[in-house]
Every structure is written in structure tokens, then in C-alpha cells.
Amino acid sequence: MVIFAVALALATAGAPAAGPPDPPTTPPETEPRFSSDVEVTARRELTVEDVLARHRIAADRQAARIATWIGTGTTTILFQAPGIAAPMAVTSASTVFSAPGMLEIEHRGIRLNGAAVPIGSGSVPRLPIIEPERVAAAPLALLLDRRYRYRLADPETIDGHPCYVVAFEPATSGPALLHGRAWIAQDDFGLVRMDGEQTGLRGPIVASRQRDDYRALAVDGERAWVLRRSETHQSYEGPGHRTPVDRVMTVDAYEPSPPDFSARREAAHRSTSVLMALTDRGFRYLKRDPAPTARATDTPLRAIAGRSTRIWTAAAGVLVDPNIDKPLPFAGVGYLDLDFLGTGSQLNAFAAGPFLQFAWSSRAIGRTLVQARAFASLVEYNDRSFRDGVERYDENIRQRPITAAVDVIRPFGVGWRARASYEIAHPGLRRGPDTAAAFRVPASPTVHAARLTLEREVARWTLSAWGSAAFRNTWTDWGYADNPEVARGARTFERAGAAAARSIVLRPRVAARIDVAAMAGRRLDRFSRFTFDGLENRLHGSPLAAVRFDRGIVLRSALSATAGPGVRGDLFADFAFVHDPAQGTGGRSFPGLGAAIGVPLPWAAQLSAEWGYGPEARDQQGRRGAHVFRITAYKIL
């Protein structure tokens, strides 16, 4: 799990532009003479060069008038963790110190899902920072820079302020630059809004879009423009897991040119708060000396700390599912290394009893990432068969799956990414002790698959579309003689899907997530159809592997709120409409409801209890209405 810092940019403004002069008056003439009359009916239309030049003048005037600022507000960061339906939320109270050539942010009371985040002895949290490359040239700071092209778009009004709209884009490919628009007030040329998407990223942040909204304040009788809200939507490409990261920073109060600026900044440096400074390579932690000298006045200000690149996590719990005969306990240890062996590559490993999972991601090769992932089961377990939600023990067979994949990820255009994958799997199928003698077990194949995925961020939505073609090196007829699930030509099969997801910060302690996915396939059978599981395709209240389908649509939603120190509540509402050839020609609806609560445990651990109910799902006796419970305790080590 990672914590991200938010950059604070202070906008600027100056005096309003002068209007056209009044026409001169002349005394009446007594003698006739030839004359000409010129009437000014409108201002000269400004070019984009004029707008940018006047904005720069206004920015310089405000910077000279107000050299230092202190702003206070809140920061909220949302991201998704594997196997967790609700968004993970990092929250903090934030104070911003801004002076010429310096920008620092103090974070106090950092919490993850309401629980306090462990802070090291040097006030560096054990949460790695993931930042995109810093923009090599700001689009409005270096006017008419050859790295950007500018044009005027149609004017718009923002919060009652008529604005010029300046569109900008990189003139050439190369270092990290911005592509977007800026709204500049027509009366005083202050920056009202900036919306830009970063290009040329090299990972692990493969996409980053930021929108900053500003407000006007009266300072010493003149207007000044300051940041009000900053929203950043990023896509983090980690080893074996891709997650959107949404960061929202609101600045509620500003103090221009405070007389005690230096004293308050030094007090923050000497405190136990988490501090970050903007550097040439993005935000970095500032490390506090854990053993300062006896005299506080001799304590030096903090120095730049190295990145936090390693994190251990431990989790344990129990799962109660109608399709599992007894409550299933589980426990595991995870390790994440963002600079594996000092190579810049990333490693993610997880061991949970009889299961092992591994993922590796290379450092950027140009703009290309290469990833490898693998999963292995060290023990055999049942591949269960269900009809109408009731388990058919005579059709169950044993399996011990092993899977692996290699992905090549390449960005293109503005915000687009292509992912080409080769996947290989061996299910390890064989007859089980309860398998009926008349039930034919298929040969255990090696399955090769090629998969292509396109991804894009649009209006803070993460969109993806994918397709795959798979080939089994061997396949035989299986099941009973009248098997209704046999698909013709099932030795090869194809699958495809599309998904859209968005996390939303409603308030500093309230967040929501919406996720919709559609999927379909050809020549699918019991061993290649889609199913609901506990990780990638969850449906609250649906027992594991109880529903298999060849096409369907799934909608998931979550609402999360932090009620108090360490206490967090989640509400879930899901819906699926799917088609299962084994159940007839029509589709079936599966609604799902759920709730969860998280509370703190000793030693900075956290306990989460989750319940799900499926009105159309079947319990162990085949009756409608199933309950699924999951209790998990986890800790950052």
C-alpha cells in the first residue's frame, strides 16, 4: 500500500487591463474644413500570445507582492488493493508552506482506512511514495516555449468569472510534459483553472491527469488567486496489479505573508509530523533526526530522506461460504519492493499457506514496461460443479493449478496504453474420491493464450477493453454422455470484455466507487467460463464458483466512510445479469448486498468484518438466499 503527496501550485494575478481611452474633445470650429472621424467600438481581440504575456505580468506582480503563503486543508488519497472491494483511503490534515523556490507540505494524523499509519523514528511513514516524473516545463511558466503549442479556444465562464481558454499541447515527443487547457480571467488575467494530462511517463505511474481550481482572495485591497482544490487521477502499474489512484487536496484557509512564517516552518520540522518537499524529481520525504541535540534551537531542519521502497504486510482471517463445508481459515505474508536489488524494478510476493503468488515489473525501457507473474497451488483441491446453486459431488474433480504470464505495456497517444500478454496455465485435473465412475474426466491440458488490452483514462474514469484467444494442447470429451455443458471445438476458445471504474472523494472522510464490467466468450465450457470469485470478479453474497457463465454484465458499487478514529464502515450494492448455457437459454439476475466495518487492533493492526447477502444465490441446502462472511486482520510490518 502506498501514500502519495499532492503538489500545491499557487496561482497569480495582477491589476485589470486598461480599457480604450476616451476620445478627445475639440472646440467647435467656426470655419469649414476637411476632417475625418474615428470611432472606437470594441477592444482589439487579444491573441493567445497577448493573453499569456498579460498572465505572466500578473503572476510576477502577485509573486512580488506576496512572497510567502501558509495554507491549511486536508488530503485524501484513494486506491484499490487486490481482493478488496471498497477503496483504500489515506487521509491527513495538511499545512502548506510556500516561499520563492520552496514548497513543503506537513501531514498530520495520517490514517489508512481510519487506522493510524505507522511512522518511523525519523517521521517517515512505512508507506512507499509513487510519483510521476516532474513536468520538465510548466506550460504557462515558460511562455511561447518551443516545447508547447498554444491556441485560444472558445471563452467560458467559471464561477462567475469570464475566462479566456488557452489550450496547450507538447510540440514534440520527449520528456514529461502536459496536454490540456488553462482558464485565465478576462479582467485581471489570473489563473482560474488548470486541467492537464501528463505525457511521456515512464512508469510505474503510467498515466496522470490533474485539475486545479483556484479562488480569488482580497489581499491588501487587491485580488490574489490561490489554489482551492486539486484533483489528480493516476494509474499505477504495479507488479501483478494495476490500480487507479485518486488524490484530492482542498485548501480551506490561506495566510498571505505571515510574519511568523519561518518560525512555524521550523516548528513543523522539529515536530513528529510527516513533511514532504518538492524537488526536481517530485515530492520526497524530509527525515527528522531521531536523536536531536539537547538545545532545540540547535536542531537543524530536516534533510531529504531516501524513498521508502520496501513494505511487509501480514493478514489472517476466516471465510464462511455456503460452498465450503466448514469455515476456512487463511493467513499470509506479503512483500513489496519498489527497487528490487537496486535495479529500479519492482517485486511483489505473497504466500498464504498452500498458495504462492509472485509478480515482477521491470524498470521502464524507454516508455515500455515488462512484467512477469505466476501463481502456484502446492496442494490439490476440488473443482466444484454446481447446478441451480447446489453442488454436484459426483461431478467434482481434483485440481492443482499453476499459471504464469508475461506482459508488455506501452503507452501511446495521449493517455492510451496497450498491453500485450502471453499466458500459460496447467490446471492439473484428475479424478477425485467422490467423482462418479461414469463421469469422464478431461485430459489435463496446457493452455496457451494471447491477450491484448487497451486502457484509457477519460473524465476520471479508468476504461479498458480486452480480448484473448486460447489454445489447449490436448482436450477430450468429459462428463456424462448427455453432458449439456460440452461446447463444440472447445480445444480453442476466445474471450473478451470491457470495464469502466471510478473512485470519487465525496468528502475528506467519505468516498465511493463504481465499477461496471461486461464479458463474453465463444466455445466456452465448465473449465473456461467466467465465474464469481473472491478476488478479481467479486459479487457480494455469491458463493465461490457457484455460477459459471459465458456472457454477462456486472455492476458493483461501494460507499465508504470513516466514522471516528480507527472506525470505518462500508456499504455495497452489486448486480449481475449473466447467461449460463447449462441452465437454459435465458439470462439470470443476481443482486448482491453487503456491509463491512473496520476497527483498530493493538500494535497498529486493523480488523475488518464483511458480510454479503445474495437474494438469488443458493445456500448449502439449495434454498434461495445465501450469506457469505469474511473476517480479516492485517498489519503493516
XYZ file of C-alpha atoms in Angstrom:
637
model
C 0.000 0.000 0.000
C 1.317 3.379 -0.884
C 0.835 7.017 0.165
C 1.069 9.814 -2.308
C 1.799 13.530 -1.844
C -0.085 16.279 -3.670
C 1.738 19.197 -5.308
C 0.426 22.664 -4.419
C 0.706 25.359 -7.121
C -0.075 28.964 -6.176
C -1.708 30.917 -8.987
C -1.198 34.560 -9.633
C -2.964 37.679 -10.834
C -2.430 41.435 -11.206
C -4.184 44.648 -11.978
C -7.003 44.693 -14.503
C -6.126 45.684 -18.036
C -6.820 49.241 -19.055
C -9.687 49.913 -21.429
C -9.553 52.062 -24.562
C -9.028 55.805 -23.930
C -11.899 58.254 -24.164
C -11.982 60.156 -27.472
C -10.595 63.695 -27.138
C -12.965 66.685 -27.229
C -12.345 69.678 -29.533
C -13.873 73.126 -29.522
C -16.383 73.941 -32.238
C -14.835 75.240 -35.431
C -16.125 78.460 -36.964
C -14.578 77.907 -40.392
C -15.429 74.926 -42.624
C -12.558 72.500 -43.231
C -11.990 68.917 -44.279
C -11.910 66.454 -41.356
C -12.090 62.747 -40.531
C -13.734 60.998 -37.577
C -12.577 57.714 -35.950
C -14.905 55.892 -33.532
C -13.637 53.038 -31.287
C -16.435 50.495 -30.978
C -14.656 47.487 -29.399
C -11.376 46.367 -27.884
C -8.814 44.747 -30.085
C -9.171 40.989 -29.981
C -6.304 39.504 -27.984
C -4.158 36.764 -29.432
C -3.032 33.790 -27.401
C 0.393 35.460 -27.119
C -1.265 38.562 -25.636
C -3.221 36.533 -23.073
C -0.170 34.583 -21.952
C 2.022 37.683 -21.709
C -0.546 39.518 -19.567
C -0.989 36.471 -17.366
C 2.790 36.326 -16.837
C 2.858 40.022 -15.853
C 0.010 39.422 -13.390
C 1.782 36.373 -11.975
C 5.031 38.260 -11.443
C 3.215 41.143 -9.738
C 1.451 38.832 -7.286
C 4.664 36.906 -6.538
C 6.463 40.172 -5.776
C 3.605 41.425 -3.603
C 3.024 38.177 -1.651
C 6.259 36.210 -1.334
C 5.174 33.632 1.261
C 1.972 31.713 1.968
C 0.734 29.253 4.561
C -2.312 27.198 3.598
C -4.232 24.652 5.675
C -6.599 21.942 4.500
C -6.988 18.193 4.036
C -5.633 15.491 1.725
C -7.460 12.303 0.711
C -5.943 9.539 -1.434
C -7.929 6.575 -2.786
C -6.551 3.411 -4.375
C -7.571 -0.203 -4.861
C -5.894 -3.162 -3.181
C -6.160 -6.685 -4.640
C -9.158 -8.605 -3.320
C -10.712 -5.611 -1.502
C -13.948 -4.230 -2.944
C -14.019 -0.858 -1.181
C -11.402 1.769 -1.992
C -8.486 2.083 0.408
C -8.372 5.627 1.800
C -5.418 7.588 3.171
C -6.404 10.833 4.905
C -4.475 13.597 6.650
C -4.649 17.209 7.783
C -2.239 19.258 5.667
C -0.340 22.522 6.039
C 1.445 24.026 3.045
C 4.491 26.299 3.332
C 5.283 28.202 0.133
C 8.124 30.637 -0.486
C 10.246 31.506 -3.526
C 11.958 28.313 -4.648
C 10.438 26.237 -1.820
C 7.252 24.214 -1.385
C 6.734 21.908 1.616
C 3.679 20.066 2.916
C 3.202 18.952 6.509
C 0.860 15.962 7.026
C -0.631 15.329 10.468
C -2.810 12.474 11.637
C -2.180 10.201 8.638
C -4.682 7.345 8.635
C -5.308 4.373 6.386
C -9.000 3.389 6.402
C -9.290 5.260 9.695
C -6.374 3.459 11.383
C -3.180 5.325 12.281
C -0.321 4.747 9.830
C 2.932 3.585 11.465
C 5.529 6.371 11.441
C 9.230 5.601 11.626
C 11.656 7.191 14.079
C 12.619 9.819 11.514
C 8.952 10.756 10.820
C 8.967 8.816 7.556
C 5.881 6.553 7.230
C 6.307 2.972 6.173
C 4.318 3.609 3.019
C 6.198 3.983 -0.282
C 5.743 7.146 -2.361
C 4.873 6.643 -6.001
C 5.204 9.866 -8.019
C 5.217 10.556 -11.739
C 8.110 12.348 -13.308
C 8.002 16.075 -12.732
C 6.896 18.091 -15.733
C 10.032 19.298 -17.449
C 8.481 22.668 -18.369
C 5.278 24.164 -16.997
C 3.063 25.267 -19.886
C 2.351 28.782 -18.555
C 5.647 29.493 -16.808
C 7.832 29.483 -19.919
C 5.787 31.444 -22.384
C 5.973 30.579 -26.043
C 8.425 27.801 -25.215
C 9.089 25.683 -28.277
C 8.132 22.595 -26.293
C 4.465 23.711 -26.347
C 1.910 24.810 -28.900
C -0.821 27.219 -27.718
C -4.170 28.270 -29.132
C -7.238 30.132 -27.915
C -10.416 28.090 -27.530
C -13.925 29.490 -27.106
C -14.231 31.614 -23.933
C -16.060 30.176 -20.913
C -17.325 31.399 -17.553
C -16.035 29.695 -14.369
C -17.723 30.542 -11.057
C -18.969 33.824 -12.482
C -15.575 34.841 -13.949
C -15.451 35.243 -17.771
C -12.278 33.461 -18.892
C -10.003 33.115 -21.844
C -9.387 29.422 -22.521
C -5.836 28.567 -23.577
C -5.332 25.073 -24.983
C -1.781 23.743 -24.917
C -0.041 20.583 -26.074
C 3.549 19.357 -26.437
C 5.084 20.375 -29.737
C 7.232 17.239 -29.856
C 7.503 13.958 -28.004
C 10.119 13.691 -25.309
C 10.286 14.424 -21.585
C 7.225 14.584 -19.377
C 5.019 17.482 -20.492
C 1.369 18.470 -20.152
C -1.538 18.389 -22.581
C -4.659 20.315 -21.561
C -6.291 23.731 -21.030
C -5.979 26.757 -18.760
C -8.766 29.200 -17.871
C -7.476 32.784 -17.387
C -9.729 35.547 -16.025
C -10.513 38.188 -18.637
C -10.470 41.110 -16.179
C -7.176 40.597 -14.308
C -5.558 37.620 -16.119
C -5.366 35.440 -13.006
C -5.391 31.653 -13.331
C -8.884 30.304 -12.535
C -8.468 26.647 -13.523
C -5.846 24.330 -14.970
C -6.637 20.865 -16.369
C -3.712 18.905 -17.757
C -2.773 15.354 -18.639
C 0.849 14.345 -18.363
C 2.503 12.697 -21.347
C 5.791 10.879 -21.787
C 5.604 8.999 -18.469
C 7.917 6.046 -17.955
C 6.185 4.232 -15.094
C 5.234 2.951 -12.623
C 2.757 5.837 -12.850
C 1.707 5.309 -16.463
C -0.981 7.998 -16.605
C -1.561 11.196 -14.627
C -4.202 13.880 -15.039
C -4.575 16.840 -12.686
C -7.208 19.542 -12.365
C -6.547 22.565 -10.136
C -9.288 25.047 -9.240
C -8.429 28.474 -7.839
C -10.324 31.151 -5.949
C -9.913 34.914 -5.655
C -8.980 36.482 -2.310
C -8.672 40.144 -1.371
C -5.167 40.813 -0.017
C -4.344 44.403 0.976
C -7.118 45.685 -1.235
C -6.013 43.743 -4.328
C -7.152 40.448 -5.747
C -4.968 37.351 -5.457
C -5.663 33.920 -6.922
C -4.913 30.869 -4.745
C -5.442 27.126 -5.033
C -8.794 25.924 -3.697
C -8.927 22.249 -4.766
C -6.546 19.945 -6.597
C -7.713 16.613 -8.041
C -5.283 14.110 -9.513
C -6.252 10.866 -11.225
C -3.369 8.482 -11.861
C -2.891 4.910 -12.957
C -0.263 2.914 -11.060
C 1.151 -0.090 -12.884
C 2.489 -2.299 -10.106
C 3.791 -5.848 -10.324
C 0.754 -8.027 -10.950
C -1.720 -5.283 -10.098
C -2.935 -2.076 -11.745
C -4.835 0.416 -9.627
C -6.243 3.898 -10.155
C -5.011 6.437 -7.620
C -7.233 9.436 -6.894
C -5.819 12.297 -4.826
C -7.843 15.286 -3.652
C -6.362 18.191 -1.738
C -8.531 21.044 -0.507
C -7.060 24.227 0.930
C -9.619 25.889 3.183
C -7.627 28.796 4.658
C -4.726 30.955 3.500
C -2.399 33.318 5.351
C -0.528 35.625 2.970
C 2.899 36.885 4.068
C 2.589 35.661 7.685
C 5.182 37.368 9.931
C 5.953 34.093 11.737
C 6.413 32.035 8.533
C 9.966 30.911 9.364
C 9.171 30.105 12.998
C 6.140 27.973 12.088
C 8.034 26.147 9.363
C 10.884 25.381 11.775
C 8.360 24.176 14.367
C 6.913 21.774 11.792
C 10.426 20.483 11.041
C 11.061 19.816 14.736
C 7.700 18.130 15.291
C 6.867 14.456 14.719
C 4.683 15.297 11.703
C 5.389 13.886 8.249
C 6.952 16.511 5.965
C 7.480 16.428 2.228
C 9.340 18.821 -0.064
C 9.021 19.397 -3.791
C 12.290 18.520 -5.523
C 13.450 18.175 -9.113
C 12.233 14.566 -9.004
C 8.851 15.170 -7.389
C 7.879 15.119 -3.714
C 10.236 13.478 -1.235
C 10.013 12.830 2.494
C 12.030 15.029 4.844
C 13.742 12.936 7.503
C 13.854 14.166 11.102
C 16.903 13.442 13.248
C 15.521 10.876 15.767
C 18.113 11.983 18.374
C 18.390 15.799 18.186
C 20.800 17.813 20.302
C 19.759 18.944 23.758
C 19.095 22.540 22.692
C 16.087 22.683 20.387
C 17.427 25.836 18.750
C 20.427 23.866 17.528
C 18.303 21.219 15.839
C 18.865 21.533 12.078
C 15.987 21.493 9.631
C 15.224 18.115 8.092
C 17.095 16.707 5.133
C 15.769 14.824 2.126
C 15.170 11.171 3.012
C 15.513 8.259 0.673
C 12.389 6.719 -0.742
C 10.537 4.150 1.299
C 10.742 1.219 -1.100
C 10.017 -1.910 0.957
C 6.942 -2.955 2.859
C 5.875 -6.153 4.614
C 2.244 -6.934 5.373
C 0.612 -9.770 7.281
C -3.016 -10.901 7.034
C -5.059 -13.634 8.683
C -8.734 -14.421 8.886
C -11.583 -16.804 8.190
C -14.041 -17.232 5.313
C -17.568 -18.611 5.792
C -19.038 -19.593 2.418
C -22.014 -21.886 1.590
C -19.824 -23.734 -0.908
C -17.197 -24.555 1.719
C -18.178 -27.283 4.159
C -16.504 -25.658 7.160
C -15.215 -22.151 7.937
C -11.960 -21.760 6.035
C -9.093 -20.088 7.954
C -6.365 -18.346 5.980
C -3.137 -16.480 6.728
C -0.426 -14.957 4.625
C 2.560 -12.650 4.395
C 3.168 -10.178 1.586
C 6.324 -8.364 0.496
C 6.553 -5.383 -1.867
C 9.894 -3.997 -3.068
C 9.832 -0.947 -5.356
C 13.587 -1.050 -6.001
C 14.411 -4.741 -6.131
C 18.148 -5.309 -5.621
C 18.718 -1.644 -6.502
C 17.731 -2.226 -10.144
C 14.655 0.019 -10.223
C 12.432 -2.992 -10.891
C 9.547 -3.971 -8.593
C 8.798 -7.253 -6.850
C 5.583 -8.365 -5.167
C 5.336 -11.754 -3.453
C 2.590 -13.289 -1.341
C 2.497 -16.604 0.489
C -0.709 -17.855 2.112
C -0.364 -21.412 3.351
C -0.527 -23.709 0.325
C -0.634 -20.871 -2.243
C 2.233 -18.835 -3.670
C 1.951 -15.713 -5.787
C 4.750 -13.772 -7.449
C 4.900 -10.698 -9.692
C 7.784 -8.668 -11.094
C 7.870 -5.448 -13.098
C 10.922 -4.090 -14.893
C 12.061 -0.515 -14.740
C 10.974 1.482 -17.781
C 12.746 0.559 -21.010
C 12.158 3.812 -22.829
C 8.403 4.066 -22.234
C 7.837 0.304 -22.174
C 7.280 -1.865 -19.099
C 7.783 -5.635 -18.984
C 6.060 -7.685 -16.293
C 6.010 -11.325 -15.230
C 3.585 -13.014 -12.835
C 2.941 -16.521 -11.587
C 0.629 -18.411 -9.248
C 1.015 -21.921 -7.891
C -1.060 -24.134 -5.627
C 1.042 -26.516 -3.557
C -1.938 -28.747 -2.698
C -4.879 -30.228 -4.560
C -8.438 -29.004 -4.086
C -11.802 -29.580 -5.742
C -13.025 -28.024 -8.952
C -16.676 -27.960 -7.922
C -19.705 -28.424 -10.131
C -22.979 -26.596 -9.351
C -26.459 -26.834 -10.823
C -29.113 -24.377 -9.594
C -26.722 -23.402 -6.826
C -26.461 -26.975 -5.493
C -23.125 -28.761 -5.548
C -22.932 -31.962 -7.626
C -20.381 -34.040 -5.722
C -20.373 -36.797 -8.355
C -19.093 -34.278 -10.941
C -16.357 -32.729 -8.781
C -12.772 -33.376 -9.815
C -9.410 -32.579 -8.264
C -7.098 -29.798 -9.481
C -3.743 -28.211 -8.664
C -3.367 -25.188 -10.958
C -0.215 -23.395 -11.988
C -0.366 -20.215 -14.080
C 2.177 -17.738 -15.434
C 2.154 -14.739 -17.762
C 4.390 -12.131 -19.367
C 3.035 -8.646 -20.152
C 4.472 -5.872 -22.309
C 2.904 -2.458 -21.628
C 3.389 0.509 -23.925
C 1.710 3.951 -23.771
C 0.726 5.702 -26.985
C -1.099 8.859 -27.924
C -2.432 10.939 -25.042
C -3.427 8.724 -22.129
C -3.681 5.440 -24.077
C -1.892 2.230 -23.101
C -1.621 -1.108 -24.878
C -0.887 -4.335 -23.010
C 0.131 -7.479 -24.882
C 0.203 -10.661 -22.788
C 1.205 -14.268 -23.185
C -0.442 -16.550 -20.617
C 0.159 -20.206 -19.865
C -1.778 -22.393 -17.438
C -1.828 -26.014 -16.346
C -4.932 -26.909 -14.270
C -3.625 -30.283 -13.029
C -7.013 -32.070 -13.405
C -7.609 -35.626 -12.186
C -10.380 -37.806 -10.807
C -11.347 -37.196 -7.184
C -12.586 -39.610 -4.482
C -16.233 -38.535 -4.996
C -16.186 -38.455 -8.808
C -18.741 -40.860 -10.296
C -17.328 -43.782 -12.261
C -19.450 -42.824 -15.296
C -18.170 -39.251 -15.238
C -15.370 -38.804 -17.773
C -12.555 -36.508 -16.534
C -10.960 -34.407 -19.299
C -7.285 -34.675 -20.072
C -5.316 -32.090 -18.130
C -4.097 -29.672 -20.811
C -1.555 -26.922 -21.002
C -3.443 -23.802 -22.059
C -1.669 -21.123 -24.104
C -3.362 -17.726 -24.547
C -2.605 -14.401 -26.212
C -4.328 -11.344 -24.786
C -4.482 -7.712 -25.914
C -5.777 -4.917 -23.662
C -6.342 -1.225 -24.375
C -6.616 1.184 -21.444
C -7.511 4.863 -21.168
C -8.442 7.460 -18.535
C -11.423 9.599 -19.598
C -13.024 12.210 -17.321
C -11.520 10.458 -14.263
C -12.877 7.074 -15.364
C -10.491 4.195 -15.966
C -11.619 2.401 -19.128
C -10.324 -0.864 -20.539
C -11.189 -3.296 -23.320
C -9.562 -6.660 -23.864
C -9.700 -9.791 -25.974
C -7.940 -13.154 -25.753
C -7.590 -16.317 -27.796
C -6.618 -19.581 -26.065
C -5.439 -22.993 -27.257
C -5.402 -26.248 -25.287
C -2.603 -28.561 -26.366
C -4.928 -31.507 -25.706
C -8.608 -31.936 -24.905
C -11.063 -34.823 -24.652
C -14.788 -35.257 -24.148
C -15.737 -35.061 -20.496
C -18.751 -35.514 -18.236
C -21.686 -37.853 -18.720
C -22.841 -38.980 -22.133
C -25.627 -36.331 -22.168
C -23.372 -33.549 -20.880
C -25.214 -30.232 -21.566
C -22.047 -28.167 -20.959
C -19.972 -29.550 -23.829
C -19.001 -26.811 -26.290
C -18.071 -27.759 -29.844
C -14.475 -27.005 -30.714
C -13.663 -26.234 -27.073
C -9.989 -27.038 -27.607
C -9.732 -23.403 -28.728
C -11.822 -20.635 -27.222
C -11.988 -16.839 -27.194
C -12.981 -14.361 -24.519
C -13.399 -10.588 -24.480
C -14.571 -7.865 -22.140
C -14.730 -4.182 -21.282
C -14.752 -2.352 -17.955
C -15.123 1.135 -16.526
C -14.350 2.176 -12.952
C -14.140 5.378 -10.964
C -13.432 6.313 -7.352
C -14.942 9.544 -6.026
C -13.959 11.607 -2.979
C -17.300 12.945 -1.749
C -15.872 14.470 1.425
C -12.476 14.135 3.167
C -13.775 11.076 5.081
C -16.382 9.818 2.604
C -15.583 8.030 -0.675
C -17.440 5.991 -3.278
C -16.524 3.621 -6.087
C -18.426 2.477 -9.180
C -17.305 -0.458 -11.299
C -19.088 -1.915 -14.336
C -17.812 -4.784 -16.487
C -19.128 -6.753 -19.450
C -17.681 -10.024 -20.720
C -18.452 -12.685 -23.308
C -16.821 -15.674 -24.990
C -17.082 -18.356 -27.678
C -16.736 -22.112 -27.309
C -16.588 -21.887 -23.522
C -17.227 -24.842 -21.234
C -17.143 -25.505 -17.499
C -13.353 -25.100 -17.338
C -13.117 -21.877 -19.345
C -16.282 -19.964 -18.450
C -16.370 -16.885 -16.258
C -17.241 -17.234 -12.593
C -17.538 -15.102 -9.472
C -14.600 -15.384 -7.115
C -13.155 -13.661 -4.095
C -10.561 -11.522 -5.904
C -10.922 -10.297 -9.490
C -14.646 -10.792 -10.140
C -16.459 -10.406 -6.834
C -20.211 -10.373 -6.322
C -21.332 -9.848 -2.739
C -23.408 -12.733 -1.454
C -22.458 -15.075 -4.297
C -20.695 -18.268 -3.119
C -17.352 -19.022 -4.736
C -17.589 -20.671 -8.179
C -21.335 -21.293 -7.752
C -22.201 -19.501 -11.009
C -20.442 -20.048 -14.331
C -21.424 -18.059 -17.409
C -20.340 -17.407 -20.972
C -21.544 -13.796 -21.144
C -22.840 -11.219 -18.734
C -22.654 -7.762 -17.234
C -21.707 -6.932 -13.642
C -22.231 -3.656 -11.747
C -20.521 -3.059 -8.403
C -20.729 -0.047 -6.094
C -19.265 0.843 -2.705
C -19.724 3.701 -0.247
C -17.113 4.109 2.499
C -16.984 6.481 5.467
C -14.679 6.964 8.430
C -16.879 7.438 11.484
C -14.164 8.104 14.059
C -10.548 7.342 14.944
C -9.877 3.887 13.549
C -13.528 3.097 12.704
C -14.628 2.730 9.089
C -17.857 1.470 7.554
C -18.588 0.238 4.014
C -21.847 -0.417 2.151
C -22.015 -2.467 -1.064
C -24.662 -2.896 -3.764
C -23.945 -5.238 -6.703
C -25.940 -6.593 -9.617
C -25.138 -9.175 -12.306
C -27.103 -10.379 -15.322
C -25.467 -13.459 -16.841
C -26.157 -16.389 -19.182
C -25.239 -19.952 -18.226
C -25.744 -22.474 -21.085
C -26.128 -25.275 -18.529
C -29.229 -23.522 -17.125
C -31.119 -22.890 -20.369
C -31.228 -20.169 -22.995
C -32.324 -17.222 -20.855
C -30.290 -14.910 -18.627
C -30.386 -14.855 -14.836
C -30.186 -11.919 -12.416
C -28.022 -11.989 -9.307
C -28.294 -8.970 -6.991
C -25.877 -8.676 -4.093
C -25.801 -6.588 -0.928
C -23.084 -6.192 1.648
C -21.647 -4.248 4.550
C -18.319 -4.110 6.364
C -16.810 -2.479 9.403
C -13.166 -1.892 10.240
C -11.841 -1.286 13.754
C -8.321 -0.881 15.159
C -6.458 -3.657 16.931
C -3.435 -3.494 19.240
C 0.032 -2.965 17.720
C -1.328 -0.756 14.891
C -3.205 -3.649 13.266
C -6.728 -3.453 11.855
C -9.697 -5.840 11.834
C -12.264 -5.902 9.032
C -15.528 -7.867 9.187
C -17.502 -8.151 5.941
C -20.933 -9.638 5.213
C -22.584 -10.295 1.887
C -26.094 -11.450 1.005
C -27.291 -12.788 -2.351
C -31.124 -12.990 -2.615
C -30.910 -15.257 -5.706
C -27.872 -17.250 -4.614
C -28.288 -20.734 -3.116
C -27.211 -21.927 0.307
C -25.879 -25.426 1.085
C -29.408 -26.873 1.004
C -30.184 -25.301 -2.375
C -32.545 -22.668 -0.933
C -32.609 -19.114 -2.277
C -30.741 -16.570 -0.203
C -27.084 -17.077 0.746
C -24.831 -15.342 3.258
C -21.049 -15.019 2.937
C -18.833 -13.787 5.798
C -15.188 -12.784 5.757
C -13.156 -11.623 8.770
C -9.635 -10.338 8.148
C -6.931 -8.878 10.365
C -3.978 -7.196 8.694
C -0.937 -5.184 9.692
C 1.864 -3.246 8.046
C 5.079 -4.695 9.470
